[in-house]
């Protein structure tokens, strides 16, 4: 297998302000894996919160590409990644080596899913056991802004077909959050409203605020209080009048195990948990516990969002709008502009590049042996 990477600048259509920061742009590093003339692609985006700058991402992708060169074909590599994510004790370090950031593991697995699907002539959702193409109404995020502007944005989104709107919260003055929710509710009276303070509420104010937002018709609140004390989050959820969804306090499988049945939802981001196989494991763990699955994302291109779209049939809440926040999305194929994302029936991830790419650098990172492919059924996660 041969791997290359390219770095693309992603600029948001407008700054996205949340309780702890404002985002205007980030880099997306694309990993492409080629084998016997077929290509698969995955994407990692930079993130200050997760400690991933461009140099760190490229360093780890290069290391992973060298690790992939030990495998004879993408099917074998994908099976090894899936087995490790599913808890197979065949090597604690995993097939990509110890210390690999989850966002990088997710990108490698995505590229392999794309490649294996193309070689088998199957969409990614078929490789993970779903019979028909998943589709879901996605939330569309409105950042911290004035109530008047939030209302205008909500009215426009409702006109475009969005039925779920997510509001960022955590302003210094909680009354600002309340006014913004009221404005959005008035402008989009039939929309389902989600609220995300990104841990911006104090432990003392959170119970009162949850009650107020329940009265305003908010459906659920993500990570109301600062992460780092999941027990406190679980206690808050136990007495909350509306569902509490863990995000920053629910990173991996062990976090999900700790919170299953104790919060009403867990936000699973592939870049956070380590990819599709890890997300499937978390979904299986919380199934039947009373904790629902939310699928979330970072701001990314359609390539970066696509793997999660192939899981959308498993989620109670879908928040896969990262590509919709961009000034220019270098990929296409998962929809979303009408309020719904949908997996393509095309082989692999079902996305394709737009032209031209905003490519800053392209670099070959690995070569390895090849052999005749094995049947897709032998590598289904």
Coordinates of C-alpha atoms in Angstrom, one line a residue:
X1 CA 0.0 0.0 0.0
X2 CA 1.1 3.5 -0.8
X3 CA 0.1 6.5 1.4
X4 CA 0.2 10.2 0.7
X5 CA -1.1 13.2 2.7
X6 CA -2.2 16.7 1.7
X7 CA -3.0 19.7 3.9
X8 CA -6.0 21.9 3.1
X9 CA -7.0 25.1 4.7
X10 CA -10.6 25.2 5.9
X11 CA -12.1 28.6 6.5
X12 CA -15.5 29.0 8.3
X13 CA -18.1 31.1 6.5
X14 CA -18.3 33.2 9.7
X15 CA -16.5 32.9 13.1
X16 CA -18.0 30.3 15.4
X17 CA -18.0 31.5 19.0
X18 CA -18.4 29.0 21.9
X19 CA -18.0 29.5 25.7
X20 CA -14.2 28.9 25.6
X21 CA -13.0 30.1 22.2
X22 CA -13.8 31.4 18.7
X23 CA -13.0 29.4 15.6
X24 CA -12.4 31.0 12.2
X25 CA -10.3 28.4 10.4
X26 CA -8.5 25.2 10.8
X27 CA -6.3 22.8 8.7
X28 CA -7.5 19.5 7.4
X29 CA -4.9 16.9 6.7
X30 CA -6.0 14.3 4.2
X31 CA -4.6 10.8 4.2
X32 CA -4.9 8.9 0.9
X33 CA -4.1 5.2 0.7
X34 CA -3.6 3.5 -2.7
X35 CA -3.6 -0.2 -3.4
X36 CA -3.7 -1.9 -6.8
X37 CA -5.1 1.2 -8.5
X38 CA -7.8 2.0 -6.0
X39 CA -7.7 5.0 -3.5
X40 CA -9.3 5.5 -0.1
X41 CA -9.3 8.8 1.8
X42 CA -9.6 10.0 5.4
X43 CA -9.3 13.3 7.1
X44 CA -7.9 14.7 10.4
X45 CA -8.6 18.3 11.3
X46 CA -6.5 20.4 13.7
X47 CA -7.9 21.2 17.1
X48 CA -6.5 23.4 19.9
X49 CA -8.7 21.7 22.4
X50 CA -7.4 18.2 21.5
X51 CA -3.8 19.4 21.2
X52 CA -3.6 18.7 17.5
X53 CA -1.7 21.2 15.4
X54 CA -0.8 20.6 11.8
X55 CA 2.8 19.4 12.6
X56 CA 1.5 16.9 15.2
X57 CA -1.2 15.5 12.8
X58 CA 1.3 15.1 10.0
X59 CA 3.8 13.5 12.3
X60 CA 1.3 10.9 13.5
X61 CA -0.1 10.2 10.0
X62 CA 3.4 9.6 8.7
X63 CA 4.0 7.1 11.6
X64 CA 0.7 5.4 10.9
X65 CA 1.5 5.1 7.2
X66 CA 4.7 3.3 8.1
X67 CA 2.7 1.0 10.3
X68 CA 0.3 0.3 7.5
X69 CA 3.1 -0.8 5.2
X70 CA 3.4 -3.9 7.3
X71 CA 0.0 -5.1 6.1
X72 CA -0.3 -6.9 2.8
X73 CA -3.6 -5.3 1.8
X74 CA -6.2 -2.8 3.2
X75 CA -8.6 -5.5 4.1
X76 CA -6.1 -7.0 6.6
X77 CA -5.3 -3.6 8.0
X78 CA -8.9 -2.7 8.5
X79 CA -9.6 -6.0 10.2
X80 CA -6.7 -5.4 12.6
X81 CA -7.9 -1.9 13.5
X82 CA -11.5 -3.1 14.0
X83 CA -10.4 -6.0 16.2
X84 CA -8.3 -3.7 18.4
X85 CA -11.1 -1.2 18.7
X86 CA -13.5 -3.9 19.6
X87 CA -11.3 -5.0 22.6
X88 CA -9.4 -7.9 21.0
X89 CA -6.4 -8.4 23.3
X90 CA -4.1 -9.0 20.3
X91 CA -1.6 -6.3 21.3
X92 CA -2.2 -3.5 23.7
X93 CA -0.5 -0.9 21.5
X94 CA -2.8 -1.7 18.5
X95 CA -1.9 -2.0 14.9
X96 CA -0.9 1.7 14.6
X97 CA 1.3 1.7 17.6
X98 CA 0.9 3.2 21.1
X99 CA 0.1 6.9 21.6
X100 CA -1.6 7.4 18.3
X101 CA -4.2 10.3 18.8
X102 CA -7.8 9.1 18.4
X103 CA -8.4 11.6 15.6
X104 CA -5.5 10.2 13.6
X105 CA -6.7 6.6 14.2
X106 CA -10.1 7.7 13.0
X107 CA -8.7 9.1 9.8
X108 CA -6.7 6.0 9.0
X109 CA -9.7 3.8 9.6
X110 CA -11.8 6.0 7.4
X111 CA -9.3 5.8 4.6
X112 CA -9.3 2.1 4.9
X113 CA -13.1 1.8 5.0
X114 CA -13.2 4.0 1.8
X115 CA -10.6 1.9 0.1
X116 CA -12.0 -1.5 1.1
X117 CA -15.5 -0.4 0.2
X118 CA -14.4 0.7 -3.3
X119 CA -12.5 -2.6 -3.8
X120 CA -15.5 -4.6 -2.8
X121 CA -18.0 -2.4 -4.6
X122 CA -19.9 -1.7 -1.3
X123 CA -20.7 1.5 0.6
X124 CA -19.1 1.8 4.0
X125 CA -22.5 1.3 5.8
X126 CA -22.7 -2.2 4.3
X127 CA -19.2 -3.0 5.6
X128 CA -20.4 -2.2 9.2
X129 CA -23.6 -4.2 8.9
X130 CA -26.3 -1.7 7.8
X131 CA -28.5 -2.8 5.0
X132 CA -29.8 0.5 3.7
X133 CA -28.2 4.0 3.4
X134 CA -28.6 5.9 6.7
X135 CA -30.1 9.4 6.6
X136 CA -30.9 11.7 9.5
X137 CA -32.0 15.2 10.2
X138 CA -28.9 17.0 11.4
X139 CA -28.7 19.8 13.9
X140 CA -27.4 23.1 12.6
X141 CA -25.2 25.1 15.0
X142 CA -25.6 28.8 15.8
X143 CA -22.7 30.2 17.8
X144 CA -22.9 32.7 20.6
X145 CA -24.2 35.8 19.0
X146 CA -26.8 38.5 19.6
X147 CA -30.4 37.3 20.1
X148 CA -31.5 39.3 17.1
X149 CA -28.9 37.7 14.8
X150 CA -29.6 34.2 16.3
X151 CA -33.3 34.6 15.5
X152 CA -32.6 35.8 11.9
X153 CA -30.3 32.8 11.4
X154 CA -32.9 30.4 12.8
X155 CA -35.6 31.7 10.6
X156 CA -33.4 31.2 7.6
X157 CA -32.5 27.7 8.6
X158 CA -36.1 26.7 9.2
X159 CA -36.9 28.0 5.7
X160 CA -34.1 25.8 4.3
X161 CA -35.6 22.7 5.9
X162 CA -33.7 22.4 9.2
X163 CA -35.8 20.9 11.9
X164 CA -33.1 20.7 14.6
X165 CA -31.1 23.8 15.7
X166 CA -28.3 23.7 18.2
X167 CA -27.4 26.8 20.1
X168 CA -24.0 27.4 21.7
X169 CA -24.4 28.8 25.2
X170 CA -22.2 29.7 28.2
X171 CA -22.1 33.5 27.9
X172 CA -20.7 35.4 30.9
X173 CA -24.3 36.5 31.6
X174 CA -26.7 33.6 31.5
X175 CA -29.5 36.0 30.6
X176 CA -27.8 36.3 27.3
X177 CA -28.3 32.6 26.7
X178 CA -31.9 32.8 27.7
X179 CA -32.6 35.7 25.4
X180 CA -31.0 33.9 22.5
X181 CA -33.0 30.8 23.0
X182 CA -36.2 32.8 23.2
X183 CA -35.4 34.6 20.0
X184 CA -34.7 31.3 18.2
X185 CA -37.8 29.7 19.6
X186 CA -39.9 32.7 18.3
X187 CA -38.2 32.6 14.8
X188 CA -38.4 28.8 14.4
X189 CA -41.3 27.6 16.6
X190 CA -41.4 24.1 15.3
X191 CA -37.7 23.3 15.4
X192 CA -36.2 21.0 18.0
X193 CA -33.7 22.9 20.1
X194 CA -30.5 21.6 21.5
X195 CA -28.2 23.7 23.8
X196 CA -24.4 23.3 24.2
X197 CA -22.6 25.4 26.8
X198 CA -19.4 23.5 26.3
X199 CA -18.9 23.2 30.1
X200 CA -19.6 27.0 30.5
X201 CA -22.1 26.9 33.4
X202 CA -21.1 26.8 37.0
X203 CA -22.2 23.9 39.2
X204 CA -24.3 26.2 41.2
X205 CA -26.2 27.8 38.3
X206 CA -26.6 24.7 36.2
X207 CA -29.7 23.2 38.0
X208 CA -31.6 26.5 37.8
X209 CA -30.6 27.1 34.1
X210 CA -31.7 23.6 33.1
X211 CA -35.1 24.3 34.6
X212 CA -35.4 27.6 32.8
X213 CA -34.5 26.0 29.4
X214 CA -36.8 23.1 29.9
X215 CA -39.6 25.7 30.2
X216 CA -38.5 27.3 27.0
X217 CA -38.8 23.9 25.2
X218 CA -35.1 23.0 24.8
X219 CA -34.9 19.3 24.1
X220 CA -31.5 18.5 25.6
X221 CA -28.3 20.1 26.9
X222 CA -24.8 19.0 26.2
X223 CA -22.0 19.2 28.8
X224 CA -23.5 22.0 30.9
X225 CA -20.7 22.0 33.5
X226 CA -16.9 21.9 33.1
X227 CA -15.4 18.5 32.3
X228 CA -13.3 16.6 34.7
X229 CA -15.9 15.5 37.3
X230 CA -18.1 12.9 35.6
X231 CA -19.7 12.0 38.9
X232 CA -20.9 15.6 39.3
X233 CA -22.3 15.5 35.7
X234 CA -24.1 12.2 36.5
X235 CA -25.6 13.7 39.7
X236 CA -26.8 16.8 37.7
X237 CA -28.3 14.6 35.1
X238 CA -30.2 12.6 37.7
X239 CA -32.2 15.6 38.8
X240 CA -32.3 17.5 35.5
X241 CA -35.8 18.2 34.0
X242 CA -34.4 17.7 30.5
X243 CA -31.8 15.3 29.0
X244 CA -28.2 15.9 29.8
X245 CA -25.7 14.7 27.1
X246 CA -22.0 14.1 28.1
X247 CA -19.5 15.4 25.6
X248 CA -16.2 16.6 27.0
X249 CA -16.6 14.1 29.9
X250 CA -17.2 11.2 27.5
X251 CA -14.1 10.7 25.4
X252 CA -13.6 6.9 25.1
X253 CA -15.1 3.5 25.9
X254 CA -14.2 3.7 29.6
X255 CA -15.9 7.1 30.0
X256 CA -19.0 5.7 28.3
X257 CA -18.9 2.7 30.6
X258 CA -18.7 5.0 33.6
X259 CA -21.7 7.2 32.5
X260 CA -23.9 4.6 30.8
X261 CA -27.4 4.7 32.4
X262 CA -26.4 7.8 34.5
X263 CA -26.7 10.5 31.8
X264 CA -29.4 10.7 29.2
X265 CA -27.0 10.9 26.2
X266 CA -23.3 10.6 25.1
X267 CA -21.9 12.6 22.3
X268 CA -19.7 10.4 20.2
X269 CA -17.3 12.1 17.9
X270 CA -15.1 9.9 15.7
X271 CA -12.1 12.2 16.2
X272 CA -12.6 11.9 20.0
X273 CA -13.2 8.2 20.4
X274 CA -10.9 6.9 17.6
X275 CA -13.1 6.0 14.7
X276 CA -16.1 4.0 13.4
X277 CA -15.2 0.8 15.1
X278 CA -14.7 2.5 18.5
X279 CA -18.0 4.4 18.0
X280 CA -19.8 1.1 17.3
X281 CA -18.4 -0.3 20.5
X282 CA -19.7 2.6 22.5
X283 CA -23.1 2.4 20.8
X284 CA -23.3 -1.3 21.7
X285 CA -22.2 -0.6 25.3
X286 CA -24.9 2.1 26.0
X287 CA -27.7 0.3 24.1
X288 CA -30.6 -0.4 26.5
X289 CA -29.0 1.5 29.3
X290 CA -31.3 4.5 29.1
X291 CA -28.4 6.6 27.6
X292 CA -29.0 7.7 24.0
X293 CA -26.3 8.1 21.3
X294 CA -25.5 11.5 19.9
X295 CA -23.3 11.7 16.8
X296 CA -21.2 14.9 16.8
X297 CA -18.3 16.2 14.9
X298 CA -15.6 18.9 14.6
X299 CA -15.7 21.5 11.9
X300 CA -14.4 19.5 8.9
X301 CA -15.0 18.8 5.2
X302 CA -17.6 16.3 3.9
X303 CA -14.7 13.8 3.8
X304 CA -14.2 14.2 7.6
X305 CA -17.9 14.1 8.3
X306 CA -18.9 11.2 6.0
X307 CA -17.8 8.2 8.2
X308 CA -20.2 9.3 11.0
X309 CA -23.0 9.7 8.5
X310 CA -22.7 6.0 7.8
X311 CA -23.6 5.5 11.5
X312 CA -26.5 7.9 11.5
X313 CA -29.2 5.2 11.8
X314 CA -27.9 4.4 15.3
X315 CA -28.2 7.9 16.8
X316 CA -31.0 9.5 18.8
X317 CA -29.5 13.0 18.1
X318 CA -27.4 13.8 15.0
X319 CA -25.2 16.8 14.9
X320 CA -23.1 16.4 11.7
X321 CA -23.0 19.9 10.3
X322 CA -19.3 20.6 10.4
X323 CA -19.1 20.8 6.6
X324 CA -22.0 23.2 6.5
X325 CA -20.1 25.8 8.5
X326 CA -17.4 26.2 5.9
X327 CA -16.9 28.9 3.4
X328 CA -15.8 26.3 0.9
X329 CA -16.1 22.5 1.3
X330 CA -13.5 20.7 -0.8
X331 CA -15.6 17.5 -0.8
X332 CA -19.2 16.7 -1.6
X333 CA -21.5 13.7 -1.3
X334 CA -23.3 13.7 2.1
X335 CA -25.9 16.5 1.6
X336 CA -27.0 18.5 4.6
X337 CA -28.0 21.9 3.1
X338 CA -31.7 20.9 3.3
X339 CA -31.4 19.8 6.9
X340 CA -30.6 16.2 6.4
X341 CA -27.4 14.3 5.9
X342 CA -27.4 11.0 4.0
X343 CA -25.0 8.3 3.2
X344 CA -24.4 7.7 -0.5
X345 CA -24.9 4.3 -2.1
X346 CA -21.6 4.6 -3.9
X347 CA -18.8 2.4 -2.8
X348 CA -16.7 3.4 0.1
X349 CA -17.5 6.7 1.9
X350 CA -19.4 7.9 -1.1
X351 CA -17.8 11.4 -1.2
X352 CA -15.8 13.0 -4.0
X353 CA -13.5 16.0 -4.2
X354 CA -14.5 19.3 -5.7
X355 CA -11.9 21.1 -7.8
X356 CA -9.6 22.8 -7.4
X357 CA -8.1 21.7 -4.1
X358 CA -6.6 24.3 -1.9
X359 CA -3.5 22.2 -1.5
X360 CA -0.6 23.5 0.5
X361 CA 1.6 20.4 0.3
X362 CA 1.5 16.9 -0.9
X363 CA 3.9 14.3 0.5
X364 CA 4.3 10.5 -0.1
X365 CA 4.7 8.8 3.2
X366 CA 4.8 5.0 2.8
X367 CA 5.1 2.1 0.4
X368 CA 4.4 -1.5 1.2
X369 CA 3.8 -4.9 -0.3
X370 CA 0.6 -5.9 -2.1
X371 CA -1.3 -9.1 -2.8
X372 CA -4.7 -10.2 -4.2
X373 CA -7.6 -8.9 -2.2
X374 CA -9.6 -11.0 0.1
X375 CA -13.4 -11.1 0.1
X376 CA -15.2 -8.1 1.8
X377 CA -17.1 -10.5 4.0
X378 CA -13.9 -11.5 5.7
X379 CA -13.2 -8.0 6.9
X380 CA -16.6 -6.7 7.9
X381 CA -16.2 -5.1 11.4

